[in-house]
Short mmCIF file of C-alpha atoms in Angstrom, two decimals:
data_model
loop_
_atom_site.label_atom_id
_atom_site.label_comp_id
_atom_site.label_asym_id
_atom_site.label_seq_id
_atom_site.Cartn_x
_atom_site.Cartn_y
_atom_site.Cartn_z
CA MET A 1 -47.38 -85.27 6.40
CA ARG A 2 -48.42 -81.72 5.46
CA VAL A 3 -51.26 -80.04 7.37
CA VAL A 4 -53.31 -76.84 7.05
CA LEU A 5 -54.82 -75.49 10.29
CA ALA A 6 -57.94 -73.31 10.43
CA ASP A 7 -59.19 -71.88 13.73
CA ASP A 8 -59.85 -68.31 14.82
CA ALA A 9 -58.79 -69.15 18.41
CA VAL A 10 -55.11 -68.23 18.18
CA LEU A 11 -54.00 -70.04 21.33
CA LEU A 12 -55.59 -73.33 20.29
CA ARG A 13 -54.35 -73.00 16.73
CA GLU A 14 -50.80 -72.33 17.78
CA GLY A 15 -50.97 -75.07 20.40
CA VAL A 16 -52.00 -77.61 17.79
CA ARG A 17 -49.32 -76.32 15.45
CA SER A 18 -46.65 -76.78 18.11
CA LEU A 19 -47.93 -80.25 18.95
CA LEU A 20 -47.87 -81.39 15.33
CA GLU A 21 -44.47 -79.89 14.55
CA ASP A 22 -42.98 -81.55 17.63
CA GLU A 23 -44.02 -84.84 16.00
CA GLY A 24 -42.35 -83.95 12.72
CA ILE A 25 -45.61 -83.04 10.97
CA SER A 26 -45.29 -79.99 8.72
CA VAL A 27 -47.90 -77.26 9.22
CA VAL A 28 -47.82 -75.53 5.84
CA ALA A 29 -50.50 -72.91 6.61
CA SER A 30 -52.33 -71.57 9.67
CA VAL A 31 -55.44 -69.46 9.01
CA ASP A 32 -58.44 -68.08 10.88
CA ASP A 33 -61.41 -68.28 8.49
CA GLY A 34 -62.99 -70.55 5.89
CA GLU A 35 -62.08 -68.48 2.87
CA GLN A 36 -58.38 -68.49 3.74
CA LEU A 37 -58.63 -72.21 4.42
CA LEU A 38 -59.98 -72.98 0.96
CA GLU A 39 -57.32 -70.79 -0.64
CA ALA A 40 -54.54 -72.51 1.32
CA VAL A 41 -55.82 -76.00 0.47
CA ALA A 42 -56.11 -75.14 -3.24
CA ALA A 43 -52.59 -73.70 -3.34
CA LEU A 44 -50.75 -76.15 -1.10
CA ARG A 45 -52.68 -79.46 -1.45
CA PRO A 46 -51.92 -80.74 2.08
CA ASN A 47 -52.51 -84.29 3.28
CA LEU A 48 -54.86 -83.07 6.00
CA ALA A 49 -56.92 -80.00 6.95
CA ILE A 50 -57.75 -79.50 10.63
CA VAL A 51 -60.78 -77.23 10.80
CA ASP A 52 -62.81 -75.49 13.52
CA VAL A 53 -66.58 -75.75 12.96
CA ARG A 54 -67.30 -72.13 13.86
CA MET A 55 -65.21 -69.37 12.31
CA PRO A 56 -65.67 -65.77 11.11
CA PRO A 57 -67.67 -63.96 9.97
CA THR A 58 -70.82 -65.46 11.57
CA HIS A 59 -69.23 -68.09 13.83
CA THR A 60 -71.86 -70.67 12.90
CA THR A 61 -70.88 -73.37 10.39
CA GLU A 62 -68.26 -71.70 8.17
CA GLY A 63 -65.67 -74.30 9.06
CA LEU A 64 -67.99 -77.22 8.39
CA GLU A 65 -69.02 -75.76 5.03
CA ALA A 66 -65.36 -75.31 4.08
CA ALA A 67 -64.62 -78.89 5.18
CA LEU A 68 -67.44 -80.22 2.99
CA THR A 69 -66.15 -78.17 0.05
CA ILE A 70 -62.68 -79.64 0.53
CA LYS A 71 -64.01 -83.21 0.56
CA ARG A 72 -66.07 -82.61 -2.58
CA THR A 73 -63.25 -80.90 -4.45
CA TYR A 74 -60.25 -82.85 -3.14
CA PRO A 75 -61.54 -86.20 -1.85
CA ASP A 76 -57.98 -87.46 -1.26
CA ILE A 77 -57.30 -84.72 1.33
CA GLY A 78 -58.19 -85.76 4.87
CA VAL A 79 -60.39 -83.44 6.94
CA LEU A 80 -60.52 -83.36 10.74
CA VAL A 81 -63.24 -81.09 12.11
CA LEU A 82 -62.87 -79.83 15.68
CA SER A 83 -65.78 -78.57 17.77
CA GLN A 84 -66.18 -77.08 21.23
CA TYR A 85 -69.43 -78.98 21.80
CA VAL A 86 -71.20 -82.09 20.56
CA LEU A 87 -72.98 -81.03 17.36
CA ARG A 88 -74.58 -84.16 15.94
CA GLU A 89 -75.71 -82.37 12.79
CA CYS A 90 -72.10 -81.51 11.95
CA ALA A 91 -70.95 -85.09 12.39
CA THR A 92 -73.74 -86.55 10.30
CA GLU A 93 -73.34 -84.00 7.48
CA LEU A 94 -69.58 -84.48 7.28
CA LEU A 95 -69.69 -88.26 7.43
CA GLY A 96 -72.68 -88.41 5.13
CA THR A 97 -70.38 -87.50 2.25
CA GLU A 98 -69.48 -91.22 2.10
CA THR A 99 -65.85 -90.36 1.46
CA VAL A 100 -62.79 -91.58 3.31
CA GLY A 101 -60.39 -89.57 5.42
CA VAL A 102 -62.81 -87.66 7.67
CA GLY A 103 -63.01 -87.06 11.39
CA TYR A 104 -65.03 -85.18 13.99
CA LEU A 105 -63.50 -84.57 17.44
CA LEU A 106 -64.23 -82.36 20.40
CA LYS A 107 -61.50 -79.83 21.09
CA ASN A 108 -60.78 -81.24 24.53
CA ARG A 109 -59.44 -84.38 22.83
CA VAL A 110 -56.37 -82.37 21.83
CA THR A 111 -55.18 -82.62 25.45
CA ASP A 112 -54.96 -86.41 25.07
CA ILE A 113 -51.89 -86.01 22.91
CA ASP A 114 -51.27 -89.62 21.94
CA ARG A 115 -54.88 -90.25 20.99
CA PHE A 116 -55.14 -86.97 19.10
CA LEU A 117 -51.99 -87.70 17.08
CA GLU A 118 -53.25 -91.22 16.39
CA SER A 119 -56.49 -89.72 15.04
CA VAL A 120 -54.55 -87.28 12.85
CA GLN A 121 -52.51 -90.12 11.35
CA ARG A 122 -55.56 -92.31 10.83
CA ILE A 123 -57.59 -89.63 9.04
CA ALA A 124 -54.65 -88.61 6.84
CA ALA A 125 -54.34 -92.28 5.85
CA GLY A 126 -57.99 -92.42 4.78
CA GLY A 127 -59.62 -93.58 8.00
CA THR A 128 -62.71 -92.30 9.79
CA VAL A 129 -62.68 -91.06 13.39
CA ILE A 130 -65.71 -89.90 15.38
CA ASP A 131 -65.52 -88.49 18.89
CA PRO A 132 -66.67 -91.03 21.50
CA ASP A 133 -69.09 -88.50 23.05
CA VAL A 134 -70.76 -87.96 19.68
CA VAL A 135 -71.03 -91.71 19.16
CA ARG A 136 -72.62 -92.19 22.57
CA GLN A 137 -75.22 -89.48 21.92
CA LEU A 138 -76.05 -90.98 18.55
CA LEU A 139 -76.46 -94.45 20.00
CA ASN A 140 -78.61 -93.20 22.88
CA THR A 141 -81.34 -91.52 20.82
CA SER A 142 -84.66 -93.36 20.79
CA GLU A 143 -84.72 -93.45 16.99
CA LYS A 144 -81.30 -95.01 16.91
CA GLN A 145 -82.15 -97.60 19.50
CA ASN A 146 -85.09 -98.64 17.32
CA SER A 147 -82.98 -98.87 14.17
CA LEU A 148 -80.26 -100.85 15.95
CA SER A 149 -82.61 -103.06 17.97
CA ALA A 150 -81.44 -106.13 16.07
CA LEU A 151 -77.90 -105.74 17.43
CA THR A 152 -76.81 -107.34 20.67
CA PRO A 153 -75.20 -105.22 23.43
CA ARG A 154 -71.78 -106.55 22.42
CA GLU A 155 -72.40 -105.73 18.76
CA ASN A 156 -73.40 -102.19 19.77
CA GLU A 157 -70.12 -101.86 21.68
CA VAL A 158 -68.20 -103.07 18.64
CA LEU A 159 -70.07 -100.66 16.35
CA GLU A 160 -69.31 -97.75 18.68
CA ALA A 161 -65.62 -98.66 18.67
CA MET A 162 -65.68 -98.95 14.87
CA ALA A 163 -67.14 -95.45 14.69
CA GLU A 164 -64.23 -94.16 16.76
CA GLY A 165 -61.92 -95.59 14.13
CA LEU A 166 -60.47 -98.50 16.10
CA SER A 167 -58.99 -101.45 14.22
CA ASN A 168 -60.15 -104.99 14.97
CA ARG A 169 -57.14 -105.41 17.27
CA GLY A 170 -57.91 -102.11 18.99
CA ILE A 171 -61.52 -103.17 19.54
CA ALA A 172 -60.39 -106.51 20.96
CA GLU A 173 -58.04 -104.79 23.39
CA ARG A 174 -60.70 -102.32 24.53
CA LEU A 175 -63.38 -104.96 25.08
CA TYR A 176 -60.99 -107.64 26.40
CA VAL A 177 -62.08 -110.21 23.84
CA SER A 178 -60.31 -112.14 21.09
CA ILE A 179 -59.85 -110.75 17.61
CA SER A 180 -61.91 -113.64 16.25
CA SER A 181 -64.79 -112.58 18.53
CA VAL A 182 -64.56 -109.06 17.14
CA GLU A 183 -64.55 -110.37 13.58
CA LYS A 184 -67.67 -112.46 14.29
CA ALA A 185 -69.43 -109.43 15.82
CA ILE A 186 -68.56 -107.24 12.84
CA SER A 187 -69.80 -109.91 10.44
CA ALA A 188 -73.09 -110.04 12.38
CA ILE A 189 -73.38 -106.25 12.27
CA PHE A 190 -72.90 -106.25 8.50
CA ASP A 191 -75.53 -108.95 8.10
CA LYS A 192 -78.10 -107.26 10.36
CA LEU A 193 -77.61 -103.87 8.68
CA GLY A 194 -77.84 -105.42 5.22
CA LEU A 195 -74.29 -104.50 4.19
CA HIS A 196 -73.25 -107.15 1.72
CA ALA A 197 -69.84 -107.90 0.27
CA GLY A 198 -69.09 -106.27 -3.06
CA GLU A 199 -70.80 -102.95 -2.39
CA THR A 200 -68.84 -99.93 -3.59
CA THR A 201 -68.88 -98.18 -0.19
CA SER A 202 -66.66 -99.74 2.47
CA ARG A 203 -68.90 -101.87 4.65
CA ARG A 204 -67.03 -100.70 7.73
CA VAL A 205 -67.75 -97.04 6.95
CA ALA A 206 -71.28 -97.88 5.83
CA ALA A 207 -71.97 -99.57 9.17
CA VAL A 208 -71.07 -96.34 10.92
CA LEU A 209 -73.14 -94.29 8.48
CA ALA A 210 -76.10 -96.60 9.07
CA PHE A 211 -76.71 -95.12 12.50
CA LEU A 212 -75.39 -91.61 11.71
CA ASP A 213 -77.80 -91.15 8.80
CA GLN A 214 -80.87 -91.41 11.04
CA SER A 215 -79.67 -89.23 13.92
#
């Protein structure tokens, strides 16, 4: 795997670089602003870009804007956005692109090395990963509770785990239920959210987007 890193915090950037390279992942560029990021992605075509939300010059949403540009221009390149805080707007805008290979994690997740590396691999392979804290905030808004009122508590738990990118087996292990129970819950979620077989967008991703879109 080939990765481009973009973060103006040198210590974090170099820490992530060291972590990835220790796992045999090649960091082909390490930059500190959105413009350099876009140039590196265009020139090197990595498998994954790991991007800080806030970078120079204004330290607002330069990283997010660059991430969205990457997904529009190179949809096959995975994008993992890192943030210091829970910014629901960033998560919804990024995931609202309805493309595959996207992720939104809080920076403190980097310290959970195994889980962070699992997220990197999953996004590079076309999966979707959302930070658990972001998922919980999205599910706890009053608007969201209304839109998901048809789901049972168990189905809400399964949907939250889906949003984090867990496989059916991973969901079963987390919730201590059988895989068949997870499959039944997911089928019920699809039915209640009106996600029918044959739609062009992956129903699994669409189920996640169903509650992100209204946050």
